[in-house]
mmCIF file of C-alpha atoms in Angstrom:
data_model
loop_
_atom_site.group_PDB
_atom_site.id
_atom_site.type_symbol
_atom_site.label_atom_id
_atom_site.label_comp_id
_atom_site.label_asym_id
_atom_site.label_seq_id
_atom_site.Cartn_x
_atom_site.Cartn_y
_atom_site.Cartn_z
ATOM 1 C CA MET A 1 -35.348 17.817 77.353
ATOM 2 C CA THR A 2 -32.721 16.063 75.220
ATOM 3 C CA HIS A 3 -31.601 17.542 71.889
ATOM 4 C CA LEU A 4 -30.001 15.296 69.214
ATOM 5 C CA SER A 5 -28.119 17.022 66.392
ATOM 6 C CA THR A 6 -27.939 15.273 63.004
ATOM 7 C CA ASN A 7 -25.029 17.435 61.848
ATOM 8 C CA PRO A 8 -21.502 16.024 62.249
ATOM 9 C CA PRO A 9 -19.054 17.992 64.394
ATOM 10 C CA ALA A 10 -17.203 20.798 62.623
ATOM 11 C CA ASP A 11 -13.884 18.913 62.829
ATOM 12 C CA ASP A 12 -15.387 15.902 61.004
ATOM 13 C CA ARG A 13 -16.800 18.105 58.244
ATOM 14 C CA ILE A 14 -13.408 19.739 57.755
ATOM 15 C CA LEU A 15 -11.624 16.383 57.592
ATOM 16 C CA ARG A 16 -14.175 15.056 55.103
ATOM 17 C CA ALA A 17 -13.766 18.166 52.916
ATOM 18 C CA LEU A 18 -9.986 17.796 53.030
ATOM 19 C CA ARG A 19 -10.191 14.128 52.018
ATOM 20 C CA GLU A 20 -12.506 14.973 49.119
ATOM 21 C CA ALA A 21 -10.222 17.797 47.985
ATOM 22 C CA ARG A 22 -7.201 15.503 48.141
ATOM 23 C CA SER A 23 -9.046 12.835 46.181
ATOM 24 C CA GLN A 24 -10.005 15.343 43.492
ATOM 25 C CA LEU A 25 -6.436 16.658 43.339
ATOM 26 C CA GLU A 26 -5.054 13.128 42.937
ATOM 27 C CA ALA A 27 -7.590 12.441 40.184
ATOM 28 C CA MET A 28 -6.571 15.648 38.380
ATOM 29 C CA GLN A 29 -2.881 14.772 38.674
ATOM 30 C CA GLN A 30 -3.541 11.264 37.370
ATOM 31 C CA ALA A 31 -5.514 12.669 34.432
ATOM 32 C CA ARG A 32 -2.647 15.022 33.555
ATOM 33 C CA GLN A 33 -0.177 12.135 33.672
ATOM 34 C CA GLU A 34 -2.414 9.688 31.805
ATOM 35 C CA GLN A 35 -1.257 8.409 28.440
ATOM 36 C CA VAL A 36 -2.886 6.381 25.678
ATOM 37 C CA ALA A 37 -1.996 2.833 24.672
ATOM 38 C CA ILE A 38 -2.385 1.170 21.293
ATOM 39 C CA VAL A 39 -3.856 -2.229 22.163
ATOM 40 C CA GLY A 40 -4.987 -3.507 18.768
ATOM 41 C CA MET A 41 -4.549 -2.852 15.070
ATOM 42 C CA ALA A 42 -5.498 -4.051 11.618
ATOM 43 C CA GLY A 43 -4.903 -2.929 8.069
ATOM 44 C CA ARG A 44 -4.665 -3.716 4.388
ATOM 45 C CA PHE A 45 -1.970 -2.188 2.212
ATOM 46 C CA PRO A 46 -0.543 -2.426 -1.310
ATOM 47 C CA GLY A 47 1.310 -5.724 -1.460
ATOM 48 C CA ALA A 48 0.348 -6.617 2.118
ATOM 49 C CA GLU A 49 -3.079 -7.753 3.270
ATOM 50 C CA SER A 50 -2.341 -7.386 6.992
ATOM 51 C CA VAL A 51 -0.183 -5.443 9.457
ATOM 52 C CA GLU A 52 2.102 -8.460 9.861
ATOM 53 C CA ALA A 53 2.463 -8.811 6.076
ATOM 54 C CA LEU A 54 3.368 -5.108 5.835
ATOM 55 C CA TRP A 55 6.067 -5.575 8.470
ATOM 56 C CA GLN A 56 7.534 -8.499 6.543
ATOM 57 C CA LEU A 57 7.470 -6.405 3.348
ATOM 58 C CA LEU A 58 9.339 -3.580 5.073
ATOM 59 C CA LYS A 59 11.914 -5.905 6.632
ATOM 60 C CA ALA A 60 12.589 -7.405 3.215
ATOM 61 C CA GLY A 61 13.047 -3.931 1.727
ATOM 62 C CA GLU A 62 10.400 -4.619 -0.906
ATOM 63 C CA SER A 63 7.779 -2.325 -2.423
ATOM 64 C CA GLY A 64 4.026 -2.870 -2.590
ATOM 65 C CA ILE A 65 3.857 -0.969 -5.875
ATOM 66 C CA ARG A 66 3.693 -3.219 -8.913
ATOM 67 C CA PHE A 67 3.797 -2.576 -12.632
ATOM 68 C CA LEU A 68 0.937 -3.781 -14.804
ATOM 69 C CA SER A 69 1.029 -5.782 -18.002
ATOM 70 C CA ASP A 70 -0.962 -5.032 -21.142
ATOM 71 C CA THR A 71 -3.326 -7.883 -20.309
ATOM 72 C CA GLU A 72 -4.046 -6.592 -16.779
ATOM 73 C CA LEU A 73 -4.721 -3.094 -18.075
ATOM 74 C CA GLU A 74 -7.041 -4.327 -20.805
ATOM 75 C CA GLN A 75 -8.938 -6.492 -18.304
ATOM 76 C CA ALA A 76 -9.322 -3.403 -16.094
ATOM 77 C CA GLY A 77 -10.921 -1.554 -18.994
ATOM 78 C CA VAL A 78 -7.982 0.692 -19.848
ATOM 79 C CA SER A 79 -7.767 1.326 -23.577
ATOM 80 C CA PRO A 80 -4.506 0.451 -25.360
ATOM 81 C CA ASP A 81 -4.644 3.955 -26.830
ATOM 82 C CA THR A 82 -4.239 5.194 -23.260
ATOM 83 C CA PHE A 83 -1.665 2.851 -21.706
ATOM 84 C CA GLN A 84 0.568 2.855 -24.770
ATOM 85 C CA GLN A 85 1.071 6.602 -24.498
ATOM 86 C CA PRO A 86 4.576 7.646 -23.319
ATOM 87 C CA ASP A 87 3.138 9.621 -20.381
ATOM 88 C CA TYR A 88 1.162 6.645 -19.014
ATOM 89 C CA VAL A 89 2.775 5.158 -15.890
ATOM 90 C CA ARG A 90 1.843 1.517 -15.324
ATOM 91 C CA ALA A 91 2.494 1.631 -11.572
ATOM 92 C CA HIS A 92 -0.361 0.369 -9.394
ATOM 93 C CA SER A 93 -0.436 0.817 -5.621
ATOM 94 C CA GLY A 94 -3.722 -0.806 -4.701
ATOM 95 C CA LEU A 95 -5.387 -3.461 -2.591
ATOM 96 C CA THR A 96 -5.991 -7.038 -3.596
ATOM 97 C CA ASP A 97 -9.731 -7.377 -4.273
ATOM 98 C CA ALA A 98 -10.460 -3.825 -3.115
ATOM 99 C CA ALA A 99 -14.163 -4.229 -3.907
ATOM 100 C CA GLY A 100 -14.502 -7.528 -2.029
ATOM 101 C CA PHE A 101 -16.762 -7.599 1.024
ATOM 102 C CA ASP A 102 -18.195 -10.272 3.330
ATOM 103 C CA ALA A 103 -21.681 -8.801 3.062
ATOM 104 C CA ALA A 104 -23.492 -11.709 4.713
ATOM 105 C CA PHE A 105 -21.241 -11.522 7.794
ATOM 106 C CA PHE A 106 -22.390 -7.957 8.443
ATOM 107 C CA GLY A 107 -26.002 -8.589 7.457
ATOM 108 C CA TYR A 108 -26.001 -6.796 4.091
ATOM 109 C CA SER A 109 -27.873 -8.018 1.050
ATOM 110 C CA PRO A 110 -25.959 -8.204 -2.268
ATOM 111 C CA ARG A 111 -27.758 -5.060 -3.518
ATOM 112 C CA GLU A 112 -26.988 -3.124 -0.315
ATOM 113 C CA ALA A 113 -23.349 -4.152 -0.583
ATOM 114 C CA GLU A 114 -23.222 -3.051 -4.214
ATOM 115 C CA LEU A 115 -24.309 0.459 -3.232
ATOM 116 C CA LEU A 116 -21.764 0.690 -0.424
ATOM 117 C CA ASP A 117 -18.602 2.682 -1.108
ATOM 118 C CA PRO A 118 -15.660 0.202 -1.084
ATOM 119 C CA GLN A 119 -14.001 2.486 1.462
ATOM 120 C CA HIS A 120 -16.890 1.899 3.875
ATOM 121 C CA ARG A 121 -16.587 -1.841 3.265
ATOM 122 C CA VAL A 122 -12.883 -2.231 4.016
ATOM 123 C CA PHE A 123 -13.016 0.218 6.937
ATOM 124 C CA LEU A 124 -15.822 -1.787 8.544
ATOM 125 C CA GLU A 125 -14.000 -5.088 8.021
ATOM 126 C CA CYS A 126 -10.770 -3.691 9.483
ATOM 127 C CA ALA A 127 -12.628 -2.189 12.445
ATOM 128 C CA TRP A 128 -13.950 -5.627 13.310
ATOM 129 C CA ALA A 129 -10.479 -7.170 12.783
ATOM 130 C CA ALA A 130 -8.800 -4.506 14.953
ATOM 131 C CA LEU A 131 -11.176 -5.172 17.857
ATOM 132 C CA GLU A 132 -10.565 -8.884 17.453
ATOM 133 C CA ASP A 133 -6.797 -8.248 17.528
ATOM 134 C CA ALA A 134 -7.290 -6.280 20.751
ATOM 135 C CA GLY A 135 -9.206 -9.232 22.207
ATOM 136 C CA TYR A 136 -12.569 -7.531 22.703
ATOM 137 C CA ASP A 137 -16.138 -8.379 21.753
ATOM 138 C CA SER A 138 -17.845 -5.022 21.317
ATOM 139 C CA ARG A 139 -21.237 -6.433 22.316
ATOM 140 C CA GLN A 140 -19.845 -7.757 25.593
ATOM 141 C CA TYR A 141 -17.561 -4.838 26.471
ATOM 142 C CA PRO A 142 -19.153 -2.787 29.292
ATOM 143 C CA GLY A 143 -17.555 0.549 28.407
ATOM 144 C CA ARG A 144 -18.122 3.061 25.620
ATOM 145 C CA ILE A 145 -16.224 2.544 22.361
ATOM 146 C CA GLY A 146 -15.765 5.520 20.044
ATOM 147 C CA VAL A 147 -14.921 5.611 16.340
ATOM 148 C CA TYR A 148 -12.803 8.292 14.670
ATOM 149 C CA GLY A 149 -11.697 8.243 11.054
ATOM 150 C CA GLY A 150 -11.993 9.500 7.536
ATOM 151 C CA ALA A 151 -11.988 8.459 3.902
ATOM 152 C CA ALA A 152 -10.760 9.953 0.650
ATOM 153 C CA LEU A 153 -12.959 11.428 -2.024
ATOM 154 C CA ASN A 154 -13.539 8.949 -4.813
ATOM 155 C CA SER A 155 -15.797 8.524 -7.827
ATOM 156 C CA TYR A 156 -17.793 5.486 -6.701
ATOM 157 C CA LEU A 157 -21.083 7.345 -6.245
ATOM 158 C CA VAL A 158 -20.642 9.101 -9.597
ATOM 159 C CA ASN A 159 -20.016 5.767 -11.273
ATOM 160 C CA LEU A 160 -23.150 4.314 -9.655
ATOM 161 C CA PHE A 161 -25.345 7.038 -11.069
ATOM 162 C CA SER A 162 -23.680 6.840 -14.478
ATOM 163 C CA ASP A 163 -25.294 3.423 -14.962
ATOM 164 C CA PRO A 164 -28.882 4.154 -16.117
ATOM 165 C CA LYS A 165 -30.218 0.702 -15.155
ATOM 166 C CA LEU A 166 -28.742 0.874 -11.674
ATOM 167 C CA ARG A 167 -29.732 4.513 -11.197
ATOM 168 C CA GLU A 168 -33.364 3.782 -11.988
ATOM 169 C CA SER A 169 -33.539 0.675 -9.825
ATOM 170 C CA VAL A 170 -32.187 1.999 -6.514
ATOM 171 C CA ASP A 171 -33.317 4.478 -3.909
ATOM 172 C CA SER A 172 -31.170 7.571 -4.498
ATOM 173 C CA VAL A 173 -31.264 8.472 -0.797
ATOM 174 C CA GLN A 174 -29.947 5.039 0.145
ATOM 175 C CA ALA A 175 -27.223 5.356 -2.475
ATOM 176 C CA VAL A 176 -26.085 8.663 -1.005
ATOM 177 C CA ILE A 177 -26.158 7.314 2.575
ATOM 178 C CA SER A 178 -24.012 4.403 1.425
ATOM 179 C CA ASN A 179 -21.344 6.781 0.133
ATOM 180 C CA VAL A 180 -21.267 9.836 2.420
ATOM 181 C CA MET A 181 -17.811 9.982 3.997
ATOM 182 C CA GLY A 182 -19.072 11.359 7.308
ATOM 183 C CA LEU A 183 -21.327 8.337 7.857
ATOM 184 C CA MET A 184 -18.537 5.768 7.544
ATOM 185 C CA THR A 185 -17.700 5.850 11.264
ATOM 186 C CA THR A 186 -21.400 5.874 12.195
ATOM 187 C CA ARG A 187 -21.818 2.729 10.103
ATOM 188 C CA VAL A 188 -19.124 1.012 12.169
ATOM 189 C CA SER A 189 -20.801 2.129 15.404
ATOM 190 C CA TYR A 190 -24.128 0.763 14.180
ATOM 191 C CA GLN A 191 -22.817 -2.564 12.903
ATOM 192 C CA LEU A 192 -20.649 -3.258 15.966
ATOM 193 C CA ASP A 193 -23.075 -1.707 18.502
ATOM 194 C CA LEU A 194 -20.637 0.920 19.794
ATOM 195 C CA LYS A 195 -21.980 3.594 22.154
ATOM 196 C CA GLY A 196 -19.087 6.091 22.227
ATOM 197 C CA PRO A 197 -18.622 9.172 20.005
ATOM 198 C CA SER A 198 -18.635 8.474 16.261
ATOM 199 C CA CYS A 199 -16.837 11.182 14.303
ATOM 200 C CA GLY A 200 -16.111 11.361 10.597
ATOM 201 C CA ILE A 201 -13.006 13.518 10.109
ATOM 202 C CA GLN A 202 -11.590 14.982 6.899
ATOM 203 C CA THR A 203 -8.433 17.104 6.988
ATOM 204 C CA GLY A 204 -6.736 15.996 3.783
ATOM 205 C CA CYS A 205 -3.461 14.099 4.166
ATOM 206 C CA SER A 206 -3.546 14.516 7.955
ATOM 207 C CA THR A 207 -6.969 12.861 8.395
ATOM 208 C CA SER A 208 -5.752 9.714 10.171
ATOM 209 C CA LEU A 209 -3.395 11.529 12.539
ATOM 210 C CA VAL A 210 -5.974 14.181 13.393
ATOM 211 C CA SER A 211 -8.383 11.318 14.095
ATOM 212 C CA VAL A 212 -5.840 9.827 16.506
ATOM 213 C CA HIS A 213 -5.439 13.188 18.240
ATOM 214 C CA GLN A 214 -9.207 13.631 18.623
ATOM 215 C CA ALA A 215 -9.603 10.073 19.908
ATOM 216 C CA CYS A 216 -6.852 10.599 22.494
ATOM 217 C CA GLN A 217 -8.561 13.746 23.719
ATOM 218 C CA SER A 218 -11.853 11.860 23.969
ATOM 219 C CA LEU A 219 -10.219 9.104 26.015
ATOM 220 C CA LEU A 220 -8.412 11.535 28.325
ATOM 221 C CA HIS A 221 -11.639 13.482 28.902
ATOM 222 C CA GLN A 222 -13.512 10.247 29.746
ATOM 223 C CA GLU A 223 -15.848 10.585 26.739
ATOM 224 C CA CYS A 224 -15.133 6.964 25.842
ATOM 225 C CA ASP A 225 -13.207 4.019 27.264
ATOM 226 C CA MET A 226 -11.854 2.639 24.016
ATOM 227 C CA ALA A 227 -11.540 4.070 20.504
ATOM 228 C CA LEU A 228 -11.256 2.689 16.989
ATOM 229 C CA VAL A 229 -9.207 5.129 14.925
ATOM 230 C CA GLY A 230 -7.966 5.194 11.363
ATOM 231 C CA GLY A 231 -8.366 6.132 7.752
ATOM 232 C CA VAL A 232 -8.976 4.612 4.352
ATOM 233 C CA THR A 233 -8.395 5.395 0.708
ATOM 234 C CA VAL A 234 -9.659 3.246 -2.132
ATOM 235 C CA GLY A 235 -9.379 4.979 -5.467
ATOM 236 C CA ASN A 236 -9.735 2.478 -8.278
ATOM 237 C CA THR A 237 -11.012 -0.973 -7.380
ATOM 238 C CA THR A 238 -9.368 -2.396 -10.511
ATOM 239 C CA PRO A 239 -5.619 -2.320 -11.297
ATOM 240 C CA GLN A 240 -4.782 0.874 -13.171
ATOM 241 C CA GLY A 241 -1.859 3.191 -13.714
ATOM 242 C CA TYR A 242 -1.978 6.957 -14.162
ATOM 243 C CA ARG A 243 -1.067 9.774 -16.533
ATOM 244 C CA TYR A 244 2.070 11.737 -15.697
ATOM 245 C CA ASP A 245 1.842 15.509 -15.942
ATOM 246 C CA GLU A 246 5.147 17.328 -16.108
ATOM 247 C CA GLY A 247 5.402 19.714 -13.183
ATOM 248 C CA GLY A 248 2.826 17.763 -11.163
ATOM 249 C CA ILE A 249 3.427 15.846 -7.926
ATOM 250 C CA ALA A 250 3.052 12.340 -9.416
ATOM 251 C CA SER A 251 6.197 10.327 -10.056
ATOM 252 C CA PRO A 252 7.127 9.855 -13.737
ATOM 253 C CA ASP A 253 8.472 6.335 -13.172
ATOM 254 C CA GLY A 254 6.071 4.940 -10.564
ATOM 255 C CA CYS A 255 8.554 5.079 -7.668
ATOM 256 C CA CYS A 256 8.294 7.268 -4.556
ATOM 257 C CA ARG A 257 11.719 8.123 -3.131
ATOM 258 C CA ALA A 258 11.036 10.068 0.052
ATOM 259 C CA PHE A 259 13.921 12.298 1.250
ATOM 260 C CA ASP A 260 16.091 11.101 -1.615
ATOM 261 C CA ALA A 261 18.161 13.260 -3.962
ATOM 262 C CA ALA A 262 16.707 11.213 -6.825
ATOM 263 C CA SER A 263 13.079 11.830 -5.796
ATOM 264 C CA GLN A 264 10.758 12.914 -8.612
ATOM 265 C CA GLY A 265 7.291 12.692 -7.093
ATOM 266 C CA THR A 266 4.780 10.559 -5.269
ATOM 267 C CA VAL A 267 2.537 7.610 -6.159
ATOM 268 C CA PHE A 268 -1.084 7.665 -5.046
ATOM 269 C CA GLY A 269 -2.390 4.376 -3.709
ATOM 270 C CA SER A 270 -5.048 2.628 -1.663
ATOM 271 C CA GLY A 271 -4.992 1.309 1.880
ATOM 272 C CA VAL A 272 -6.713 1.158 5.235
ATOM 273 C CA GLY A 273 -5.348 1.187 8.763
ATOM 274 C CA ILE A 274 -7.092 1.151 12.150
ATOM 275 C CA VAL A 275 -5.728 1.132 15.695
ATOM 276 C CA VAL A 276 -7.540 0.457 18.970
ATOM 277 C CA LEU A 277 -6.761 2.928 21.751
ATOM 278 C CA LYS A 278 -7.286 2.771 25.524
ATOM 279 C CA ARG A 279 -6.113 4.745 28.522
ATOM 280 C CA LEU A 280 -2.710 3.319 29.413
ATOM 281 C CA SER A 281 -3.444 2.826 33.114
ATOM 282 C CA GLU A 282 -6.509 0.719 32.314
ATOM 283 C CA ALA A 283 -4.740 -1.245 29.581
ATOM 284 C CA GLN A 284 -2.034 -2.183 32.088
ATOM 285 C CA VAL A 285 -4.536 -3.235 34.753
ATOM 286 C CA GLU A 286 -6.607 -5.260 32.297
ATOM 287 C CA GLY A 287 -3.613 -7.077 30.791
ATOM 288 C CA ASP A 288 -3.977 -5.787 27.236
ATOM 289 C CA THR A 289 -1.299 -6.246 24.617
ATOM 290 C CA ILE A 290 0.366 -2.828 24.389
ATOM 291 C CA TYR A 291 1.928 -2.237 20.972
ATOM 292 C CA ALA A 292 2.939 1.366 21.683
ATOM 293 C CA VAL A 293 2.196 4.339 23.927
ATOM 294 C CA ILE A 294 1.031 7.732 22.665
ATOM 295 C CA LYS A 295 2.624 10.197 25.065
ATOM 296 C CA GLY A 296 1.271 13.366 23.460
ATOM 297 C CA SER A 297 -0.056 14.990 20.305
ATOM 298 C CA ALA A 298 -0.908 18.379 18.838
ATOM 299 C CA VAL A 299 -2.869 19.889 15.944
ATOM 300 C CA ASN A 300 -2.648 23.270 14.230
ATOM 301 C CA ASN A 301 -2.953 24.949 10.818
ATOM 302 C CA ASP A 302 -0.675 27.079 8.669
ATOM 303 C CA GLY A 303 -3.320 29.727 8.114
ATOM 304 C CA ALA A 304 -2.266 31.998 5.240
ATOM 305 C CA ASP A 305 1.465 31.508 5.867
ATOM 306 C CA LYS A 306 2.066 29.417 2.728
ATOM 307 C CA VAL A 307 2.187 29.855 -1.014
ATOM 308 C CA SER A 308 -1.083 28.063 -1.767
ATOM 309 C CA LEU A 309 -3.985 26.190 -0.187
ATOM 310 C CA THR A 310 -2.374 22.742 -0.518
ATOM 311 C CA ALA A 311 1.237 23.786 0.138
ATOM 312 C CA PRO A 312 2.928 23.065 3.493
ATOM 313 C CA SER A 313 4.571 25.674 5.728
ATOM 314 C CA VAL A 314 7.823 25.510 7.675
ATOM 315 C CA SER A 315 6.530 27.726 10.486
ATOM 316 C CA GLY A 316 3.285 25.774 10.901
ATOM 317 C CA GLN A 317 4.997 22.382 10.963
ATOM 318 C CA THR A 318 7.686 23.618 13.349
ATOM 319 C CA ALA A 319 5.058 24.938 15.754
ATOM 320 C CA VAL A 320 2.984 21.742 15.810
ATOM 321 C CA ILE A 321 6.069 19.538 16.305
ATOM 322 C CA ALA A 322 7.151 21.704 19.240
ATOM 323 C CA ALA A 323 3.630 21.580 20.686
ATOM 324 C CA ALA A 324 3.508 17.775 20.427
ATOM 325 C CA LEU A 325 6.877 17.459 22.169
ATOM 326 C CA GLU A 326 5.699 19.755 24.953
ATOM 327 C CA ASP A 327 2.418 17.888 25.352
ATOM 328 C CA ALA A 328 4.296 14.592 25.584
ATOM 329 C CA GLY A 329 6.868 15.968 28.016
ATOM 330 C CA VAL A 330 9.595 14.499 25.822
ATOM 331 C CA ASP A 331 13.096 15.864 25.292
ATOM 332 C CA ALA A 332 13.717 16.019 21.534
ATOM 333 C CA ALA A 333 17.283 14.789 22.157
ATOM 334 C CA SER A 334 15.838 11.449 23.323
ATOM 335 C CA ILE A 335 14.100 10.784 19.988
ATOM 336 C CA SER A 336 16.047 8.480 17.685
ATOM 337 C CA TYR A 337 13.584 8.135 14.790
ATOM 338 C CA VAL A 338 10.872 10.252 13.175
ATOM 339 C CA GLU A 339 8.295 8.704 10.841
ATOM 340 C CA ALA A 340 7.470 11.532 8.449
ATOM 341 C CA HIS A 341 4.947 12.367 5.748
ATOM 342 C CA GLY A 342 7.624 12.112 3.065
ATOM 343 C CA THR A 343 5.898 12.619 -0.282
ATOM 344 C CA GLY A 344 9.051 12.431 -2.368
ATOM 345 C CA THR A 345 8.206 15.802 -3.946
ATOM 346 C CA ALA A 346 10.504 18.766 -4.549
ATOM 347 C CA LEU A 347 8.286 21.062 -2.452
ATOM 348 C CA GLY A 348 7.047 18.886 0.412
ATOM 349 C CA ASP A 349 10.154 17.006 1.557
ATOM 350 C CA PRO A 350 12.517 20.009 1.960
ATOM 351 C CA ILE A 351 9.868 21.897 3.950
ATOM 352 C CA GLU A 352 9.309 18.913 6.223
ATOM 353 C CA VAL A 353 13.048 18.508 6.841
ATOM 354 C CA ALA A 354 13.448 22.243 7.475
ATOM 355 C CA ALA A 355 10.597 22.206 10.020
ATOM 356 C CA LEU A 356 11.997 19.186 11.849
ATOM 357 C CA THR A 357 15.483 20.701 11.872
ATOM 358 C CA LYS A 358 14.146 23.930 13.354
ATOM 359 C CA ALA A 359 11.986 22.153 15.953
ATOM 360 C CA PHE A 360 14.923 19.960 17.047
ATOM 361 C CA SER A 361 17.580 22.709 16.802
ATOM 362 C CA GLU A 362 17.829 23.239 20.561
ATOM 363 C CA HIS A 363 18.367 19.529 21.135
ATOM 364 C CA PRO A 364 21.029 18.456 18.630
ATOM 365 C CA GLY A 365 21.805 14.799 18.216
ATOM 366 C CA PRO A 366 21.507 11.958 15.722
ATOM 367 C CA CYS A 367 17.956 11.154 14.592
ATOM 368 C CA ALA A 368 16.890 8.899 11.751
ATOM 369 C CA LEU A 369 14.182 10.039 9.346
ATOM 370 C CA GLY A 370 11.944 7.890 7.186
ATOM 371 C CA SER A 371 8.550 7.431 5.605
ATOM 372 C CA VAL A 372 6.577 4.276 4.836
ATOM 373 C CA LYS A 373 5.514 5.386 1.400
#
């Protein structure tokens, strides 16, 4: 009688197991070494309707903040009794045609577009433009594209419901859906047919950077193959200034002088920015335009170690800077420039400088500091 065994010899099984273990180890090492590439971007900013226009503005040393005339303020509905007051600052840091929207392009009716928060509108338009800049058609791309981002709180929904005729003629549920901040990224996923994670993020001033961190983690953990990431703020859709309150954080003269001895406060404005991220190894293989490489990132919170809810903390900022450097595997001495928050306020700027100084103290050397405010 002849017996045929279907099991491979023990030596073959051992070799196969070793090859599989080596393959898994190599994959783990590659994942640890993987970085994230920025392969596309789009944005709209005060005084600059594109990323390229912003770069030209910065190179020229010009500001996107402009000062409004009586006629502009009156046309925006600001009463002369208001803008003629000595505490009214005529500085406007907004977008050109902030309420404009190519509704037909995205399949919205005029009424649907009217209900839509302007922040949702410009974020959606920039998401499409960023993908186009990256050279990808989302409906043809075989991988999963995620969306991460957040918007500021504004009064658009309140203004909608303050109009009795409009309030009575629209579906209140639809009006709310058109304005909920958390649904802004889901709207992009729906309109562009994106199958990756869609996450609305709100962490105050750090919203966009936290969104970038979360998107990088998603890419590195293979949850998506590409990510649209950014943030948007559209306050007033018409040109307006603001009232200056002594002791507040707003600038009394409409100028923001970050890290300057003459700084007096900040200027709130509107804008939107979105980047397209991919795993660096794949971006290199696929011939993408690589604008920059994100080598590492970190997120934390100050907890109760600060004077108030909205105040920053030296210890918290120092810790997160150190964590980001460690995650990136970068020697602080090799860094020649830091782009900072830089509010131009008496509280925020000194704390930010103190935290950076402490985080870089073990690696002394020249390092420029700035803020695109």
